[in-house]
CSV table of C-alpha atoms in Angstrom, one decimal:
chain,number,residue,atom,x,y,z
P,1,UNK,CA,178.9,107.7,115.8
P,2,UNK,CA,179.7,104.4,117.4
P,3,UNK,CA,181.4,101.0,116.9
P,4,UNK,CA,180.9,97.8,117.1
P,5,UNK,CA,183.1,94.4,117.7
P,6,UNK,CA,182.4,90.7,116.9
P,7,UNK,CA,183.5,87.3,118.3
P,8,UNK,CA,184.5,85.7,115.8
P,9,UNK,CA,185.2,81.4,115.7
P,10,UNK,CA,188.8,80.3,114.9
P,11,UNK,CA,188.6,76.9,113.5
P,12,UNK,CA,191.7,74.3,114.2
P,13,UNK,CA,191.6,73.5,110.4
P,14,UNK,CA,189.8,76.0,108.7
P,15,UNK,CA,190.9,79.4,110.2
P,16,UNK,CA,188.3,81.9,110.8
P,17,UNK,CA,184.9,80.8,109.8
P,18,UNK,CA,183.4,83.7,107.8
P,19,UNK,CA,180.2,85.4,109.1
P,20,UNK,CA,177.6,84.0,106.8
P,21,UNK,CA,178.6,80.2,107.4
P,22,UNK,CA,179.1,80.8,111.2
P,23,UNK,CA,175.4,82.1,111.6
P,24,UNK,CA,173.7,79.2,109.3
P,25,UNK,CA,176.0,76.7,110.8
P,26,UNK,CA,175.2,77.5,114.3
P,27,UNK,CA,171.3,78.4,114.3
P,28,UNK,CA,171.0,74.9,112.7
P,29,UNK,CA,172.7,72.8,115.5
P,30,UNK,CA,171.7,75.5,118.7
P,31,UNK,CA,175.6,76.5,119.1
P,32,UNK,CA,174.4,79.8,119.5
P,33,UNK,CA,173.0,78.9,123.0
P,34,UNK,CA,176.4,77.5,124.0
P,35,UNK,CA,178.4,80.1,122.4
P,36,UNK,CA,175.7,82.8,124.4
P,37,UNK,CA,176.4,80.6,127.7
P,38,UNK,CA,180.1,81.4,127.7
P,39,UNK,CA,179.6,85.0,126.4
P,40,UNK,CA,177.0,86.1,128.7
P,41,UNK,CA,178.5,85.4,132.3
P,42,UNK,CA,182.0,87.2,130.8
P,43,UNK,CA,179.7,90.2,129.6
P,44,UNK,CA,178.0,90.3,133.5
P,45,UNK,CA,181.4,90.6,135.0
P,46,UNK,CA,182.2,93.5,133.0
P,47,UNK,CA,179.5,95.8,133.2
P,48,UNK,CA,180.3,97.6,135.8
P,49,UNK,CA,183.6,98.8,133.8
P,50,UNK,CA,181.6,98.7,130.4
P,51,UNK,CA,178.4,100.3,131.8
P,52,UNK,CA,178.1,102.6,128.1
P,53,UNK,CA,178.3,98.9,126.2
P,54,UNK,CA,175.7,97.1,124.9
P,55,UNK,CA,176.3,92.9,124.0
P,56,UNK,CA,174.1,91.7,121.2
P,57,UNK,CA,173.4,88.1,120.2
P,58,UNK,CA,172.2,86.6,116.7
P,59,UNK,CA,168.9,84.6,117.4
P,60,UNK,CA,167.0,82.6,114.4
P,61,UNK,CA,163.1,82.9,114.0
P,62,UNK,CA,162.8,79.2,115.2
P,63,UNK,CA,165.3,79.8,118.4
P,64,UNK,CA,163.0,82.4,119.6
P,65,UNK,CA,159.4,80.1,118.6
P,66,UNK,CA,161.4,77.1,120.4
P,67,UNK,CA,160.7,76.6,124.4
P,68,UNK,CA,163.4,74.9,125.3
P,69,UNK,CA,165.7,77.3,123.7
P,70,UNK,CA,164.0,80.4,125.3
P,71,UNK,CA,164.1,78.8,128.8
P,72,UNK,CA,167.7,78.6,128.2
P,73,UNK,CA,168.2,81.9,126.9
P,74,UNK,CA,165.9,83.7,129.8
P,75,UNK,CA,168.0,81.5,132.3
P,76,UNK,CA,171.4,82.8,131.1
P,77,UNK,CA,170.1,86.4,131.2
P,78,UNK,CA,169.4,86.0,134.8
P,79,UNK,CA,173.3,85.9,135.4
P,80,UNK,CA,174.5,88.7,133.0
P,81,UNK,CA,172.3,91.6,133.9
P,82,UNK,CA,170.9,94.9,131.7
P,83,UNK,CA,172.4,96.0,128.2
P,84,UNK,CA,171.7,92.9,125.9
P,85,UNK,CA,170.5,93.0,122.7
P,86,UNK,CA,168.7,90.8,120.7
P,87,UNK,CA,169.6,90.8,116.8
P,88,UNK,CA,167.2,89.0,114.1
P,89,UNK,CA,167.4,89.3,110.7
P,90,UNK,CA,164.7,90.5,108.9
P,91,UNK,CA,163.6,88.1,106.5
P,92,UNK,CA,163.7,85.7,109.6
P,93,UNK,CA,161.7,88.2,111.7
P,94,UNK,CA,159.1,88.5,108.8
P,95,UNK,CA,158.5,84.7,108.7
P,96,UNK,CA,158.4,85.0,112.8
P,97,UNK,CA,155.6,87.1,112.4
P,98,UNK,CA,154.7,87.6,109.0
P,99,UNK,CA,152.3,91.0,107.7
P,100,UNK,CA,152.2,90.0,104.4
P,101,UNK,CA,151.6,86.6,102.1
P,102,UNK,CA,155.4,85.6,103.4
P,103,UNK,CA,155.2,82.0,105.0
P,104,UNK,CA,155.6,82.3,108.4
P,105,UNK,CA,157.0,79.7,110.9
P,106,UNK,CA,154.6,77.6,113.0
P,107,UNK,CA,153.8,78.2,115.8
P,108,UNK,CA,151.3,81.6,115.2
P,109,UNK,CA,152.6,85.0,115.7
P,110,UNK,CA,151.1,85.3,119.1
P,111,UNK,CA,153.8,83.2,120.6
P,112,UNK,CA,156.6,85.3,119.2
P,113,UNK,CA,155.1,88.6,120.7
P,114,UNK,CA,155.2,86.1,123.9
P,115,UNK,CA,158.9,85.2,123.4
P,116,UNK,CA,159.7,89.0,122.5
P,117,UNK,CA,157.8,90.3,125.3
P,118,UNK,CA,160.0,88.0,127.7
P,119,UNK,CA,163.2,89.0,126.2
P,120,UNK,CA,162.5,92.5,126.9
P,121,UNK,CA,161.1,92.1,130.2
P,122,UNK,CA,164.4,90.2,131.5
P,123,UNK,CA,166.3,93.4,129.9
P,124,UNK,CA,166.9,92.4,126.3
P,125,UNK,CA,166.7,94.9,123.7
P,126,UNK,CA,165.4,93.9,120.5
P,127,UNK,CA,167.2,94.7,117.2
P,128,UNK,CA,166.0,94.3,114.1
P,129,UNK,CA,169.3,93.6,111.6
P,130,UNK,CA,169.9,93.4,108.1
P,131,UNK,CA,166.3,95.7,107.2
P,132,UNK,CA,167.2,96.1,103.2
P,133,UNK,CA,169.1,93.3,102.4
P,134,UNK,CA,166.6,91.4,100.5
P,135,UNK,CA,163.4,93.6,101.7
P,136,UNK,CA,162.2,95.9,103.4
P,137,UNK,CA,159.3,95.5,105.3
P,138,UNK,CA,158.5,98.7,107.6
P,139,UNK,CA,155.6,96.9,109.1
P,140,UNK,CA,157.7,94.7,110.4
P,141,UNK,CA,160.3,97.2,111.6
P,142,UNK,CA,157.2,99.5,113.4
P,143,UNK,CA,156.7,95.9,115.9
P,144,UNK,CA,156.2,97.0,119.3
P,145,UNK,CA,159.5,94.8,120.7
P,146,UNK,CA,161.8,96.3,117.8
P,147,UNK,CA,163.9,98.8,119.6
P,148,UNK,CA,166.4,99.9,117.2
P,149,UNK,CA,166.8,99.3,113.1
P,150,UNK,CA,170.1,98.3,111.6
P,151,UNK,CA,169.9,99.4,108.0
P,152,UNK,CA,171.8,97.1,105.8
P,153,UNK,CA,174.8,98.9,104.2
P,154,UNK,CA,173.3,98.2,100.9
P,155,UNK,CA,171.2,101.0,101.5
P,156,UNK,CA,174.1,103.5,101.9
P,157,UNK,CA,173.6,103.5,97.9
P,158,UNK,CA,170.3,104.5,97.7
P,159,UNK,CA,168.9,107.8,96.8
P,160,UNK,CA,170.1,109.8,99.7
P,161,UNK,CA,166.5,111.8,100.0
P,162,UNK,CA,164.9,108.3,99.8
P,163,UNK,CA,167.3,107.5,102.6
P,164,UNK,CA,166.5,110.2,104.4
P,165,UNK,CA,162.6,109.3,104.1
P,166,UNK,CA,163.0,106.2,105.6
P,167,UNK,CA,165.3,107.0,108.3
P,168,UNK,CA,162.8,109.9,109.3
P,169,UNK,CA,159.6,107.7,109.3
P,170,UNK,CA,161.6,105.2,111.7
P,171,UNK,CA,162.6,107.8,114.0
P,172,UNK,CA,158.8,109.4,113.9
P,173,UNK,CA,158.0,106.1,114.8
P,174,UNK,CA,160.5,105.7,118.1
P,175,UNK,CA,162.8,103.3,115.7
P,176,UNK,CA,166.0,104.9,115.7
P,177,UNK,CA,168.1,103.4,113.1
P,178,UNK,CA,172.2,102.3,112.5
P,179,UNK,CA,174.5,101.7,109.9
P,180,UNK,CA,177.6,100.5,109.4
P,181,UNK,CA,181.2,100.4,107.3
P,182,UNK,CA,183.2,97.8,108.2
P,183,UNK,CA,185.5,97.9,105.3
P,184,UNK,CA,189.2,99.9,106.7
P,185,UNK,CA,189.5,103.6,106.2
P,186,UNK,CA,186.5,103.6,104.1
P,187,UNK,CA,184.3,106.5,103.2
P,188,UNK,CA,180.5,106.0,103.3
P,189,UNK,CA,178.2,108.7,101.6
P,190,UNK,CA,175.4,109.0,104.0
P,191,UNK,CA,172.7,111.9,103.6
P,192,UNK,CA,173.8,113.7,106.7
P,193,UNK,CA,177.6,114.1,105.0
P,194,UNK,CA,180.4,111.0,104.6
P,195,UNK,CA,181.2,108.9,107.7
P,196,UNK,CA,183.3,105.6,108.4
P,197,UNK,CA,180.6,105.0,110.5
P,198,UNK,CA,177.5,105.9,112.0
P,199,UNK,CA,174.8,105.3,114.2
């Protein structure tokens, strides 16, 4: 079991700016960096209370193939210490670094393993999020870099020994996988019993 906690953006005129917009909105003009610039140096100060917490940051598949944006990344890291975590979505991860006739994002796949392998050298995890939403690529979830799997929690509806399949061939694999329910009080069939949520 764990939990997890977002920052979310209040906007002055349009209140909170929902999940899906936020993302688009700020891979496209490099907020993330800036938003990752303030976050970072506030999550080194705390973790020597924190030390069991992990901080994760959303990163596009042309943020991490862009130099100028790595350099920036690596150079924040240097100030915030161990226990990050690197989220990309999957579809974007597949056009990174694409195993199958999916197009991928110039420049080859070569330099993303580069990128990835400097990420987790400076003490980033790597998190593979959203695996399910629109596909499911297990190639792609079995990359060296990936460290842990976050199931979409469309998945939750599938056939519970399918489920249980595809959780076991991650874990064989040293991919342990994560779930979760963000909806209040609610009650998520899983194939190891119900849970609000789990990891």
């Amino acid at each position: 079991m764990g939990a997890e906690t977002f920052v979310r953006w209040r906007h002055p005129e349009h209140g909170v700016v929902p999940i899906q917009r936020r993302y688009a909105e700020a891979a496209r003009s490099g907020a993330l960096v800036e938003l990752a610039s303030v976050m970072l140096p506030v999550w080194a100060a705390c973790t020597g209370v924190h030390a069991g917490l992990v901080a994760s940051f959303d990163f596009s598949a042309e943020q991490l193939l862009d130099e100028g944006f790595m350099e920036a990344v690596l150079r924040i890291a240097d100030r915030a210490g161990r226990r990050l975590a690197v989220e990309i979505d999957h579809d974007d991860f597949r056009r990174a670094a694409p195993t199958d006739a999916t197009e991928p994002v110039a420049p080859p796949v070569a330099d993303l393993d580069t990128r990835l392998a400097a990420l987790t050298a400076s003490g980033f995890e790597v998190w593979l999020d959203d695996f399910g939403q629109t596909t499911m690529d297990e190639a792609a979830a079995r990359h060296p870099a990936v460290a842990v799997v976050k199931l979409d929690r469309s998945l939750l509806q599938a056939d519970p020994s399918w489920l249980r399949g595809l959780v076991g061939r991650m874990h064989d694999g040293g991919k342990p996988c994560s779930w979760r329910e963000s909806r209040p009080k609610a009650t998520v069939a899983t194939p190891w019993g119900p849970a609000s949520t789990a990891t």
